[in-house]
Tab-separated table of C-alpha atoms in Angstrom:
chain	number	residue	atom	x	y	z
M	1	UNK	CA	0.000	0.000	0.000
M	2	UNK	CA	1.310	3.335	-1.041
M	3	UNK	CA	2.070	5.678	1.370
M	4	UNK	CA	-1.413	8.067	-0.090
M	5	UNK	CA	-3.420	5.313	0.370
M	6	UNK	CA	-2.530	4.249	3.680
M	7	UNK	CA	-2.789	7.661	4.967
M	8	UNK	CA	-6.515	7.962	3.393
M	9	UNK	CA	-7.402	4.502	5.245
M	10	UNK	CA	-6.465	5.432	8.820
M	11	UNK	CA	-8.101	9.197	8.330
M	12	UNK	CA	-11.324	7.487	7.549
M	13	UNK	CA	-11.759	6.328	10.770
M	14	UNK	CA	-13.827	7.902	13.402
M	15	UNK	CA	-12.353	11.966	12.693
M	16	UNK	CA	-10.175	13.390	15.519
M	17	UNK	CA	-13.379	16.218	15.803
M	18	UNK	CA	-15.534	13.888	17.114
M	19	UNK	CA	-14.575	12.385	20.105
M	20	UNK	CA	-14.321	9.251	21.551
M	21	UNK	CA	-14.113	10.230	26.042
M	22	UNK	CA	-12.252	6.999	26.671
M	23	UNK	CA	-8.947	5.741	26.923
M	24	UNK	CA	-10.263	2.374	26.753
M	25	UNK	CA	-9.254	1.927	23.375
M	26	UNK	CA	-5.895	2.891	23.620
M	27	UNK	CA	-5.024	1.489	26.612
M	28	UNK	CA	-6.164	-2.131	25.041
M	29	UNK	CA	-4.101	-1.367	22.542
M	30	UNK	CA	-0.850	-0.939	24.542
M	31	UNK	CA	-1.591	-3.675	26.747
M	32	UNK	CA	-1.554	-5.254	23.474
M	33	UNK	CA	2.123	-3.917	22.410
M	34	UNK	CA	3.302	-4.960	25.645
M	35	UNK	CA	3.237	-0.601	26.735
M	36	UNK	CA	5.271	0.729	24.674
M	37	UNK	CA	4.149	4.390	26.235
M	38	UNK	CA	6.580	3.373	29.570
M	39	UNK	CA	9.763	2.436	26.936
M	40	UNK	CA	10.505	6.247	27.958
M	41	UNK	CA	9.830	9.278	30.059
M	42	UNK	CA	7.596	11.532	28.973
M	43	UNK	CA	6.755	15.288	28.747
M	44	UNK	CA	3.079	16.192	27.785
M	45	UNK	CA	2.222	19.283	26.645
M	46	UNK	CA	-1.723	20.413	26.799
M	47	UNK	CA	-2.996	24.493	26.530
M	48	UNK	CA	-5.155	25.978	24.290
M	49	UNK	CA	-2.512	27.998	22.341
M	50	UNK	CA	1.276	26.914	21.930
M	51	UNK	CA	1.351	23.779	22.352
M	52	UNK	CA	2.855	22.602	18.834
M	53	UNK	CA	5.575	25.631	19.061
M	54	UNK	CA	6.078	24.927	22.565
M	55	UNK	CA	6.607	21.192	21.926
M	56	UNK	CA	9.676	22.070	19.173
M	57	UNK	CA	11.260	24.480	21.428
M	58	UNK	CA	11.360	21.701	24.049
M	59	UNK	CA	12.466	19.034	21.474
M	60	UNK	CA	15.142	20.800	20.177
M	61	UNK	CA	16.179	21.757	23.692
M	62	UNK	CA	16.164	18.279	24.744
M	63	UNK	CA	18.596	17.435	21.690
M	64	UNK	CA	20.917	20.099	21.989
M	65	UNK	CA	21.525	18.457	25.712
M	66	UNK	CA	22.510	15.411	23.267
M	67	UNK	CA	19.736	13.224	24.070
M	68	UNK	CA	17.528	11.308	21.393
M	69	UNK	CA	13.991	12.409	21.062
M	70	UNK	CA	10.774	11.448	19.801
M	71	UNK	CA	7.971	14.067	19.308
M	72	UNK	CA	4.218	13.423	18.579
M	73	UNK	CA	2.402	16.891	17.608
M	74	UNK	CA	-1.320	16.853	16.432
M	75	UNK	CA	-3.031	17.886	13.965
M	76	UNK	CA	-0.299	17.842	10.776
M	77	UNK	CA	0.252	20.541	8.600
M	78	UNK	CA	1.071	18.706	5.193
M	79	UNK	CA	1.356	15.086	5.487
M	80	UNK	CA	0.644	12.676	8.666
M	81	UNK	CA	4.019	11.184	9.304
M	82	UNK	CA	4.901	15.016	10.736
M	83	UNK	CA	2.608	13.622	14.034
M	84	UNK	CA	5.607	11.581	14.534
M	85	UNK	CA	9.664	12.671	14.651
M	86	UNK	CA	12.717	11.329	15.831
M	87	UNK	CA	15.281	13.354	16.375
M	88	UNK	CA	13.537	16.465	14.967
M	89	UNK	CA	12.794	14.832	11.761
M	90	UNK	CA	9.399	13.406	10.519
M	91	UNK	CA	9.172	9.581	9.982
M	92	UNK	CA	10.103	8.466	6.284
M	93	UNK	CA	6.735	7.093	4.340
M	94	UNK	CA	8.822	3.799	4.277
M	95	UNK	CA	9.128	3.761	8.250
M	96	UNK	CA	5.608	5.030	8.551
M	97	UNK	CA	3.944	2.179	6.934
M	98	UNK	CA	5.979	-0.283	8.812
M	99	UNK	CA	5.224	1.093	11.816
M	100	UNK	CA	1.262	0.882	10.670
M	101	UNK	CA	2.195	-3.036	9.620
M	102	UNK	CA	3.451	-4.053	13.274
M	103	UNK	CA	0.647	-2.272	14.747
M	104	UNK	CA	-2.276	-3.396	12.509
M	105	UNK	CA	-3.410	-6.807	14.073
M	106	UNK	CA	-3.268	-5.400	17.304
M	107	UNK	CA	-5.441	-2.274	16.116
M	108	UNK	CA	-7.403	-4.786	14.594
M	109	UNK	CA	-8.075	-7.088	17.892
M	110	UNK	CA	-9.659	-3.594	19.870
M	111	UNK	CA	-11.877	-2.722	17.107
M	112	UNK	CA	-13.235	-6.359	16.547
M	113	UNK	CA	-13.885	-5.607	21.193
M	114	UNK	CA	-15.866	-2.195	19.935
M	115	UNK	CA	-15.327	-0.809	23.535
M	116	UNK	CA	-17.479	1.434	24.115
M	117	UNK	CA	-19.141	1.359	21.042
M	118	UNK	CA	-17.121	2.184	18.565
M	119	UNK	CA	-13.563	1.013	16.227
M	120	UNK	CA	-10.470	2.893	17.424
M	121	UNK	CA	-10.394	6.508	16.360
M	122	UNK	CA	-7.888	7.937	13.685
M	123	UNK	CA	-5.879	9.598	16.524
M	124	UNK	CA	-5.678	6.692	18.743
M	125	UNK	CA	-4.362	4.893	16.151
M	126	UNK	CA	-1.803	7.583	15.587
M	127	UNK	CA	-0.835	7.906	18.889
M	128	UNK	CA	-0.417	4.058	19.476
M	129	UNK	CA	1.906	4.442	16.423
M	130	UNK	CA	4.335	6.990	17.991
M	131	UNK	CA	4.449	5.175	20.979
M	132	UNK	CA	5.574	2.235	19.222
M	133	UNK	CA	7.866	4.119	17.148
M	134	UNK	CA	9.401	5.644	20.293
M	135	UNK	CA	9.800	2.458	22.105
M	136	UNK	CA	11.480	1.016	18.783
M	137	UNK	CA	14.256	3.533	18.202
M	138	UNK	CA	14.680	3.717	20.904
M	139	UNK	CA	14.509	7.415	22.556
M	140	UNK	CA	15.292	9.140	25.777
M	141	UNK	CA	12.711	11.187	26.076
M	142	UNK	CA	9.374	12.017	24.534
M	143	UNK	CA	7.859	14.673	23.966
M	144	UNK	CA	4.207	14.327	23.566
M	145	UNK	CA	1.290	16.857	22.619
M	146	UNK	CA	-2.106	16.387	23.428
M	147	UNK	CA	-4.801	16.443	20.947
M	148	UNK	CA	-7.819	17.684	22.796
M	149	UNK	CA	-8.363	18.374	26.685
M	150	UNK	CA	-6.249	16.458	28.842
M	151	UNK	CA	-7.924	13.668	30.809
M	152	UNK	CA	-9.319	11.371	28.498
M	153	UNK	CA	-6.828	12.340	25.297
M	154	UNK	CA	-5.306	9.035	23.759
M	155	UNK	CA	-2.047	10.435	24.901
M	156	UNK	CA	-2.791	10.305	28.254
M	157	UNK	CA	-2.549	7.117	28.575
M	158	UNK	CA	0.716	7.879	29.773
M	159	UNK	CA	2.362	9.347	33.250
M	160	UNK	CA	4.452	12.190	32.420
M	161	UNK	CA	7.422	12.673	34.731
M	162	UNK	CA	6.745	16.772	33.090
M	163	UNK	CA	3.489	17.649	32.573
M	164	UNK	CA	3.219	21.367	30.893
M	165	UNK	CA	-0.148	23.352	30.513
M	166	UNK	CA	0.561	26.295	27.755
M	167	UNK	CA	-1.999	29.296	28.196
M	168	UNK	CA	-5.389	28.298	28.670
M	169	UNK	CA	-8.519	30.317	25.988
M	170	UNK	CA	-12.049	29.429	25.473
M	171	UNK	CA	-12.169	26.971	22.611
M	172	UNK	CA	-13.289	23.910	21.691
M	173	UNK	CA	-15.917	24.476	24.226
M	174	UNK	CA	-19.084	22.476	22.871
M	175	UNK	CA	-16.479	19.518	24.105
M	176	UNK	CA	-14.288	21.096	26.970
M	177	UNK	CA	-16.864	23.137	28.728
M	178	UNK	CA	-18.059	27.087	28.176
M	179	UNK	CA	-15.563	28.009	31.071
M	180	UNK	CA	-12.299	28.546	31.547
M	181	UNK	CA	-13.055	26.486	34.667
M	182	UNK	CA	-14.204	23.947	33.405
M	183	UNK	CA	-11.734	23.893	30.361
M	184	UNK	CA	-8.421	24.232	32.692
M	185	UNK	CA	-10.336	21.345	34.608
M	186	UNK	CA	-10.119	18.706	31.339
M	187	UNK	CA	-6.908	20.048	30.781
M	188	UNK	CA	-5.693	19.682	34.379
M	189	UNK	CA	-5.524	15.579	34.273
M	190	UNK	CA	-2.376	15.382	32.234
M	191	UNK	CA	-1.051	16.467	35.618
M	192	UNK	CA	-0.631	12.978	37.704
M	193	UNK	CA	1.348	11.553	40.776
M	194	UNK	CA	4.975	11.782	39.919
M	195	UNK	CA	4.720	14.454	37.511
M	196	UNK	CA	6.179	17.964	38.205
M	197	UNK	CA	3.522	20.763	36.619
M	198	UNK	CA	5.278	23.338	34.494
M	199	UNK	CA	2.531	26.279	34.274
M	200	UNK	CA	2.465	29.198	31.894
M	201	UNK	CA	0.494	32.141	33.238
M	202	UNK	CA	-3.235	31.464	32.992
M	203	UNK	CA	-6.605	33.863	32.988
M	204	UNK	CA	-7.645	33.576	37.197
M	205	UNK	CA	-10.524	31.439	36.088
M	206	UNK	CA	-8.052	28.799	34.739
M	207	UNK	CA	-5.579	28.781	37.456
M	208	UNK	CA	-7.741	27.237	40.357
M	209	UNK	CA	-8.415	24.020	38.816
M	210	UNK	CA	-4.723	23.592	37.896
M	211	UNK	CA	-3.672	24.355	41.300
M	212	UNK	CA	-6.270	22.067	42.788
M	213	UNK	CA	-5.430	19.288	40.649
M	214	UNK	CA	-1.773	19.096	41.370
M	215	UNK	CA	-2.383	19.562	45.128
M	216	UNK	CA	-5.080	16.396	44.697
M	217	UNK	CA	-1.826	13.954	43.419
M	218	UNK	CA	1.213	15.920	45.054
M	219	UNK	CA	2.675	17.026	42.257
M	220	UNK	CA	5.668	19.908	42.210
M	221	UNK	CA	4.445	23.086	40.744
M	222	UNK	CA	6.542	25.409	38.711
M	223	UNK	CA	4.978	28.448	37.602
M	224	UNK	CA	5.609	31.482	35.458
M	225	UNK	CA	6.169	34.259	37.360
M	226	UNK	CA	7.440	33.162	40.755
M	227	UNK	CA	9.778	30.577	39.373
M	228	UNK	CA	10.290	31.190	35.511
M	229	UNK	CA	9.490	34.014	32.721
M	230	UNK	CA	10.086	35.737	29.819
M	231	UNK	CA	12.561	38.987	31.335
M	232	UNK	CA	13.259	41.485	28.360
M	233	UNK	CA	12.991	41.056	24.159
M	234	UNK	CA	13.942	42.837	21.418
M	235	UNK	CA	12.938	41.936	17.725
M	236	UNK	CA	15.690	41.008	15.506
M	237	UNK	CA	16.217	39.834	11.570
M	238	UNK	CA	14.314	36.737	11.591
M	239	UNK	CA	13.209	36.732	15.080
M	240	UNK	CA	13.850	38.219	18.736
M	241	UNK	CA	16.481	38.518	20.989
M	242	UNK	CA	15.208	37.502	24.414
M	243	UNK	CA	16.307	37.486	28.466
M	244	UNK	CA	14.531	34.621	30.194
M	245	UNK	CA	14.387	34.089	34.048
M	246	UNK	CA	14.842	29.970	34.503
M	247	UNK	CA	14.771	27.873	37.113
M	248	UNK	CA	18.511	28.326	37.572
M	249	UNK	CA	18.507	31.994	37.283
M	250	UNK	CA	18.543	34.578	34.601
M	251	UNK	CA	20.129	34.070	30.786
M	252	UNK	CA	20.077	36.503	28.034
M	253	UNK	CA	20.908	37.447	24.696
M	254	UNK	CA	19.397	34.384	23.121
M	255	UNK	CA	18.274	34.143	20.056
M	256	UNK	CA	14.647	32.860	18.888
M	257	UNK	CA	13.776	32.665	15.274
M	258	UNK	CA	10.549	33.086	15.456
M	259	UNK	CA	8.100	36.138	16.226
M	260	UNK	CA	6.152	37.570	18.658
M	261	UNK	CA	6.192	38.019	22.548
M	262	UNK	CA	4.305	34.779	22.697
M	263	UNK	CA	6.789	33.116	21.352
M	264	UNK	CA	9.162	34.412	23.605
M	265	UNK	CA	7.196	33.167	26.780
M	266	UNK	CA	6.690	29.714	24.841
M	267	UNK	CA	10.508	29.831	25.037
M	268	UNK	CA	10.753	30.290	29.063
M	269	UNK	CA	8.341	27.954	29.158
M	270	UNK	CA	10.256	25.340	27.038
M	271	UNK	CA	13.540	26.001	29.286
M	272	UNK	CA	11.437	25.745	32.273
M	273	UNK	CA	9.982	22.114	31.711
M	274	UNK	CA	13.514	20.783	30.301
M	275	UNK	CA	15.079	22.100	33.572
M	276	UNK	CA	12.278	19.959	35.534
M	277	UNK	CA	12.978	17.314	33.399
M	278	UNK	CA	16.313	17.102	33.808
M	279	UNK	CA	15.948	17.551	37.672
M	280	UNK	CA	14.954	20.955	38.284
M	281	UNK	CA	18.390	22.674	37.659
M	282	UNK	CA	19.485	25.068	35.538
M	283	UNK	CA	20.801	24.251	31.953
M	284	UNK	CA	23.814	25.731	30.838
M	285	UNK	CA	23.239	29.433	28.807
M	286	UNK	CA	25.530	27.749	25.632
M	287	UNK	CA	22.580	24.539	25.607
M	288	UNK	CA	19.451	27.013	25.753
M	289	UNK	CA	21.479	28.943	23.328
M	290	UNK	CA	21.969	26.400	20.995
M	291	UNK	CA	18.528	24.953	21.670
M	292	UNK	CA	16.707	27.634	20.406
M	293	UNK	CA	18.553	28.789	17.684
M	294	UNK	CA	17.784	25.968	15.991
M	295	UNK	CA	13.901	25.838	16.471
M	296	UNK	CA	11.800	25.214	13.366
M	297	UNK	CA	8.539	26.010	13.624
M	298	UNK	CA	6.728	25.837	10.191
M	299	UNK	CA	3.411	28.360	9.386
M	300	UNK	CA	3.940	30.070	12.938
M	301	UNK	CA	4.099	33.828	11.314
M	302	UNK	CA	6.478	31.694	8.501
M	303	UNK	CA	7.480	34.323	5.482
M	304	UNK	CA	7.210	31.443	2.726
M	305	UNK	CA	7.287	34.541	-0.059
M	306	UNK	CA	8.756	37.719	-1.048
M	307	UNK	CA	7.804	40.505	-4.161
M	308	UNK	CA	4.971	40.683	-2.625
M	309	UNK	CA	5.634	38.469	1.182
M	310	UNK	CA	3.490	36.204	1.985
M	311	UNK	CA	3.249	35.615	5.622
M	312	UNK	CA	1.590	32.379	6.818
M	313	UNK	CA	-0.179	31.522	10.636
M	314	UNK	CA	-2.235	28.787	12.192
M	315	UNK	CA	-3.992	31.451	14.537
M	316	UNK	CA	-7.604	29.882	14.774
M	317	UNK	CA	-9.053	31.555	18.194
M	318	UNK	CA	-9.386	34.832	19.481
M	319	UNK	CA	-6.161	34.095	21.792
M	320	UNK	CA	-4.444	33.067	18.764
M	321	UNK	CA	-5.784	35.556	16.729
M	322	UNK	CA	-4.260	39.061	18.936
M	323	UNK	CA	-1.112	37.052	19.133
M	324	UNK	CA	-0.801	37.034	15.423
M	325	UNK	CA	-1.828	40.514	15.017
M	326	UNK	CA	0.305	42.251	17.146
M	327	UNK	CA	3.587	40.283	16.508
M	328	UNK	CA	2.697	40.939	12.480
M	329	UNK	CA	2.459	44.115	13.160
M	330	UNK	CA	5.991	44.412	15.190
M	331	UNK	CA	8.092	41.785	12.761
M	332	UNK	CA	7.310	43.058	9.365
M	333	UNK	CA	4.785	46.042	9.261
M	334	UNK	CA	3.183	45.706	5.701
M	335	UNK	CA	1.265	48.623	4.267
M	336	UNK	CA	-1.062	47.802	3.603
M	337	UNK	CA	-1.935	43.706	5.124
M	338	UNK	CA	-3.754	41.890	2.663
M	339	UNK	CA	-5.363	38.355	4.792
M	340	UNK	CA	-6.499	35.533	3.117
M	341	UNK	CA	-8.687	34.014	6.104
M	342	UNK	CA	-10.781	29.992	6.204
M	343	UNK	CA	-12.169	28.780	9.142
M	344	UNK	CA	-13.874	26.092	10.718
M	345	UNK	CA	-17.804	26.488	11.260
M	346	UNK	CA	-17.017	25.309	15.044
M	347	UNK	CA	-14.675	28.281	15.613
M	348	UNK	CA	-16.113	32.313	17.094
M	349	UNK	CA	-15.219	33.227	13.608
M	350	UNK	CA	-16.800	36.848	14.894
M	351	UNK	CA	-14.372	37.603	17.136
M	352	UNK	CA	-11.320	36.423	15.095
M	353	UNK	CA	-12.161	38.681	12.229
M	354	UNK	CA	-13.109	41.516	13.963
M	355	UNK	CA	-9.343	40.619	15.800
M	356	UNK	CA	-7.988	40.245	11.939
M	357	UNK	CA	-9.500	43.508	10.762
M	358	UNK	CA	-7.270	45.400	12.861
M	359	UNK	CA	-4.506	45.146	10.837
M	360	UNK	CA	-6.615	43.626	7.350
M	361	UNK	CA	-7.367	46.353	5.582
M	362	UNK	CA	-8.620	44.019	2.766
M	363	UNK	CA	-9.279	40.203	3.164
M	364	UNK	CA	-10.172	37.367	1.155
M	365	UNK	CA	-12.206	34.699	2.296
M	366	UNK	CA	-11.890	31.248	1.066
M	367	UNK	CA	-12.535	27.481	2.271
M	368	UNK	CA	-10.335	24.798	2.614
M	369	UNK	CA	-10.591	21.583	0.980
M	370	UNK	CA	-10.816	18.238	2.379
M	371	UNK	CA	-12.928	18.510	5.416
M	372	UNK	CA	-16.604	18.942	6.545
M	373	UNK	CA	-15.798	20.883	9.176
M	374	UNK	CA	-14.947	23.571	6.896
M	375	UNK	CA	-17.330	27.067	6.719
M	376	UNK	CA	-18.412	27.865	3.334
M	377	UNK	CA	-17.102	30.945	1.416
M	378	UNK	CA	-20.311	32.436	1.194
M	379	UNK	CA	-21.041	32.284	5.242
M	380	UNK	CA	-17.208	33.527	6.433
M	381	UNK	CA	-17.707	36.542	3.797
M	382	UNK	CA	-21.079	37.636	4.817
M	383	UNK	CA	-19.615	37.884	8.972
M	384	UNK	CA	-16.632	39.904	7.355
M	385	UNK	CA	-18.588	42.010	5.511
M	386	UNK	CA	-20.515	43.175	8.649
M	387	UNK	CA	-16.346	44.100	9.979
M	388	UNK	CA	-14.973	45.461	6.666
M	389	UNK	CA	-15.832	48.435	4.319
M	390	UNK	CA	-17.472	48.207	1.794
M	391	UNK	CA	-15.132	46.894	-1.272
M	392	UNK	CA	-12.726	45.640	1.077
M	393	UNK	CA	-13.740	41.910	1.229
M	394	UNK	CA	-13.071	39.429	-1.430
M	395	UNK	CA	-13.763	36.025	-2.000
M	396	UNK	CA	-12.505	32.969	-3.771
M	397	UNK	CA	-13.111	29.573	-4.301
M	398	UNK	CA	-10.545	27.696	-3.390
M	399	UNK	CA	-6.356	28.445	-1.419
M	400	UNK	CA	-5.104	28.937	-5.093
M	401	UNK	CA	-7.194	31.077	-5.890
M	402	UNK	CA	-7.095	33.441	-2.884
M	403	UNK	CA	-3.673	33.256	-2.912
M	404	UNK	CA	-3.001	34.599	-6.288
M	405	UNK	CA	-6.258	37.317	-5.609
M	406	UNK	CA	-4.109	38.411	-2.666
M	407	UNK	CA	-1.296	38.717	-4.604
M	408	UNK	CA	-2.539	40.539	-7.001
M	409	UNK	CA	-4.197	42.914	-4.749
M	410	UNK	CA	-0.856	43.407	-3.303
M	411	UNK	CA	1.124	43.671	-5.908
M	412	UNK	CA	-1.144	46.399	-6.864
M	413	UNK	CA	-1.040	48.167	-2.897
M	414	UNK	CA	2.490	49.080	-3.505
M	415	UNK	CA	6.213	47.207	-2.396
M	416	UNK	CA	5.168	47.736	1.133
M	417	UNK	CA	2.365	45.558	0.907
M	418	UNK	CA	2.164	41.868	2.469
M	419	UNK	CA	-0.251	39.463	2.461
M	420	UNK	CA	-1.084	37.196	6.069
M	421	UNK	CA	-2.273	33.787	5.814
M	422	UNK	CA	-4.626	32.948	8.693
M	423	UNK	CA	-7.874	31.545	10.390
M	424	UNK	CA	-7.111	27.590	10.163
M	425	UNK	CA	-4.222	25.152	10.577
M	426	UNK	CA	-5.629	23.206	7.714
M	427	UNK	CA	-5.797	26.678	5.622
M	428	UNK	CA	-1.978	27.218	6.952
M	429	UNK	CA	-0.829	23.858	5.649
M	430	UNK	CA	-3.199	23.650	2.171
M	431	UNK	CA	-1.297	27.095	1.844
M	432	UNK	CA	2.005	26.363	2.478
M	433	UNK	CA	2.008	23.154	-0.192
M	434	UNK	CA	1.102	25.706	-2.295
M	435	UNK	CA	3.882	28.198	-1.695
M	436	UNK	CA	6.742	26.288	-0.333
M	437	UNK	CA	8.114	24.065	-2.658
């Protein structure tokens, strides 16, 4: 089976947006594999918002100490076998199908159990294939992000000796919860007996449930603030400077090549939970140096063009959304900002415009292809036309299309025009195949 075709088959199981609350499945399945998920330790990384960036900063972090890593990050940009790296690097399609051939009869034995009710789901089986792949390599540390909530994700299945909980926003909430509360609450049972909780600063609402949570199973608490932060930054060609506070006291003048004072904090936050990994002390400056210097972190504010740029973002939320705006504004300043913007029809797509507008002053809307999840054209452009002018908002059927209309429209705007990808990881990655070549 070709590597396509394989891909198709597993993503036509039961869809990561409609979830399974079990780890029945999964569990079954590594009882099955003999637990591959305990081959190595683990940090798990759940948050509404930099999670993915948060997870390479820690990865490459974790490799510039020297040790061998395996990384599981959710949902893909391009192609599936970027869930799973080793060493930084994406499986091969070779090593991805044989992965998906030692794993199949097991996968096969849970569905014929239907626990619960249904076959495993696409993302269980995903995540039962980087533990295996983990276990196989073998690595000495993984770094694992969750899919959705915390408790019941398939990749909790797992104790993580780290657990890290990245800024906490109101989404997914027809599944998490319609309060912070309640959402910090899902997202507080990655945090288990054993595990030392590394904590970005949260809303108040979220950081109660947290709290209470590691109290509940004893687990050490680090938090931003008190015991780590983001001290001073200053951008720079093709990223920021920054000053971080860590758990072994301040380091500065390192350099992060990527945008944005979020991305900064991501950073602390990234030393921080490698220093509790590694027992709580502080890593040498010429590690975190190297470490983050070498961060890749595709579509986060990712200039994939010039003549005219072409900016591209996964922002998807209203958290998301400011972050993007105001570190667009600060790393490259276009005049005018031309957006090309597809959501999801379960996003506040509202609020995200009305965020994008800010700095839009023309937009146009498209949809991206391949899912059902997907908000017509004809819906996203009628909300922006209640933000935007009149005249100012565009639409087009499909990435291409928008793409080259954006283009166009800056190309005509003058050579201090750019144009700003946004509104959907999916739209990010359908994008980026387009541009990046």
């Amino acid at each position: 089976m070709d590597h396509t075709t394989l891909v198709e088959e597993l993503t036509a199981r039961w869809p990561e947006h409609r979830i399974g609350r079990s780890l029945n499945r999964i569990q079954a399945l590594m009882d099955l594999l003999g637990n591959p998920q305990q081959a190595s330790p683990v940090i798990q990384v759940a948050g509404t918002n930099g999670k993915g960036s948060t997870c390479i900063m820690i990865d490459s972090l974790l490799r510039a100490t020297g040790l061998r890593t395996g990384r599981f990050a959710s949902p893909h940009l391009s192609d599936a076998r970027e869930r799973i790296c080793l060493d930084g690097e994406a499986l091969s399609k070779e090593r991805f199908g044989e992965v998906w051939e030692e794993i199949e009869p097991f996968v096969q034995l849970v569905d014929q159990q239907h626990l619960d009710g249904i076959d495993m789901t696409f993302f269980e089986v995903i995540t039962g294939m980087a533990y295996a792949a983990f276990a196989d390599a073998p690595v000495d540390v993984a770094v694992v992000e969750v899919g959705l909530g915390g408790s019941w994700d398939a990749t909790s299945v797992v104790t993580p000796e780290v657990a890290v909980v990245t800024p906490i926003g109101a989404d997914h909430t027809h599944i998490l919860g319609e309060t912070l509360a309640e959402i910090a609450t899902e997202k507080a049972g990655i945090i288990k007996p054993g595990s030392t909780a590394v904590l970005a600063g949260q809303e108040p609402a979220a950081v109660q449930p947290l709290l209470a949570r590691a109290v509940e199973v004893g687990a050490v608490v680090r938090a931003e603030g008190p015991d780590f932060g983001l001290l001073e930054r200053r951008p720079a060609v093709g990223g920021q400077v920054i000053r971080i506070q860590g758990l072994g006291g301040p380091v500065g003048e390192l350099f992060l090549p990527l945008h944005g004072a979020h991305m900064a904090r991501n950073a602390a936050l990234a030393v921080a939970a490698v220093e509790s990994f590694l027992g709580g002390q502080g890593l040498d400056p010429k590690i975190i140096e190297e470490g983050l210097a070498e961060v890749k972190a595709p579509a986060r504010l990712e200039l994939v063009r010039t003549s005219p740029a072409v900016v591209i973002d996964t922002a998807h939320n209203s958290q998301a959304a400011r972050a993007t705006v105001d570190a667009c504004q600060e790393a490259y300043a276009f005049t005018p900002t031309i957006g090309v913007v597809a959501m999801m029809a379960d996003k506040d797509q509202a609020t995200v415009l009305q965020t994008f507008a800010e700095v839009m002053q023309q937009v146009v809307i498209t949809r991206v292809q391949g899912t059902p999840r997907a908000l017509p054209t004809a819906e996203l452009a009628a909300l922006a036309e209640e933000i935007w002018p009149a005249g100012r908002v565009h639409q087009a059927p499909t990435m291409a299309d928008a793409l080259e209309l954006a283009t166009l429209l800056a190309d005509a705007a003058g050579p201090g025009a750019g144009v700003l990808v946004a509104g959907s990881l999916i739209a990010a990655g359908q994008a980026r195949d387009l541009l990046v070549k």
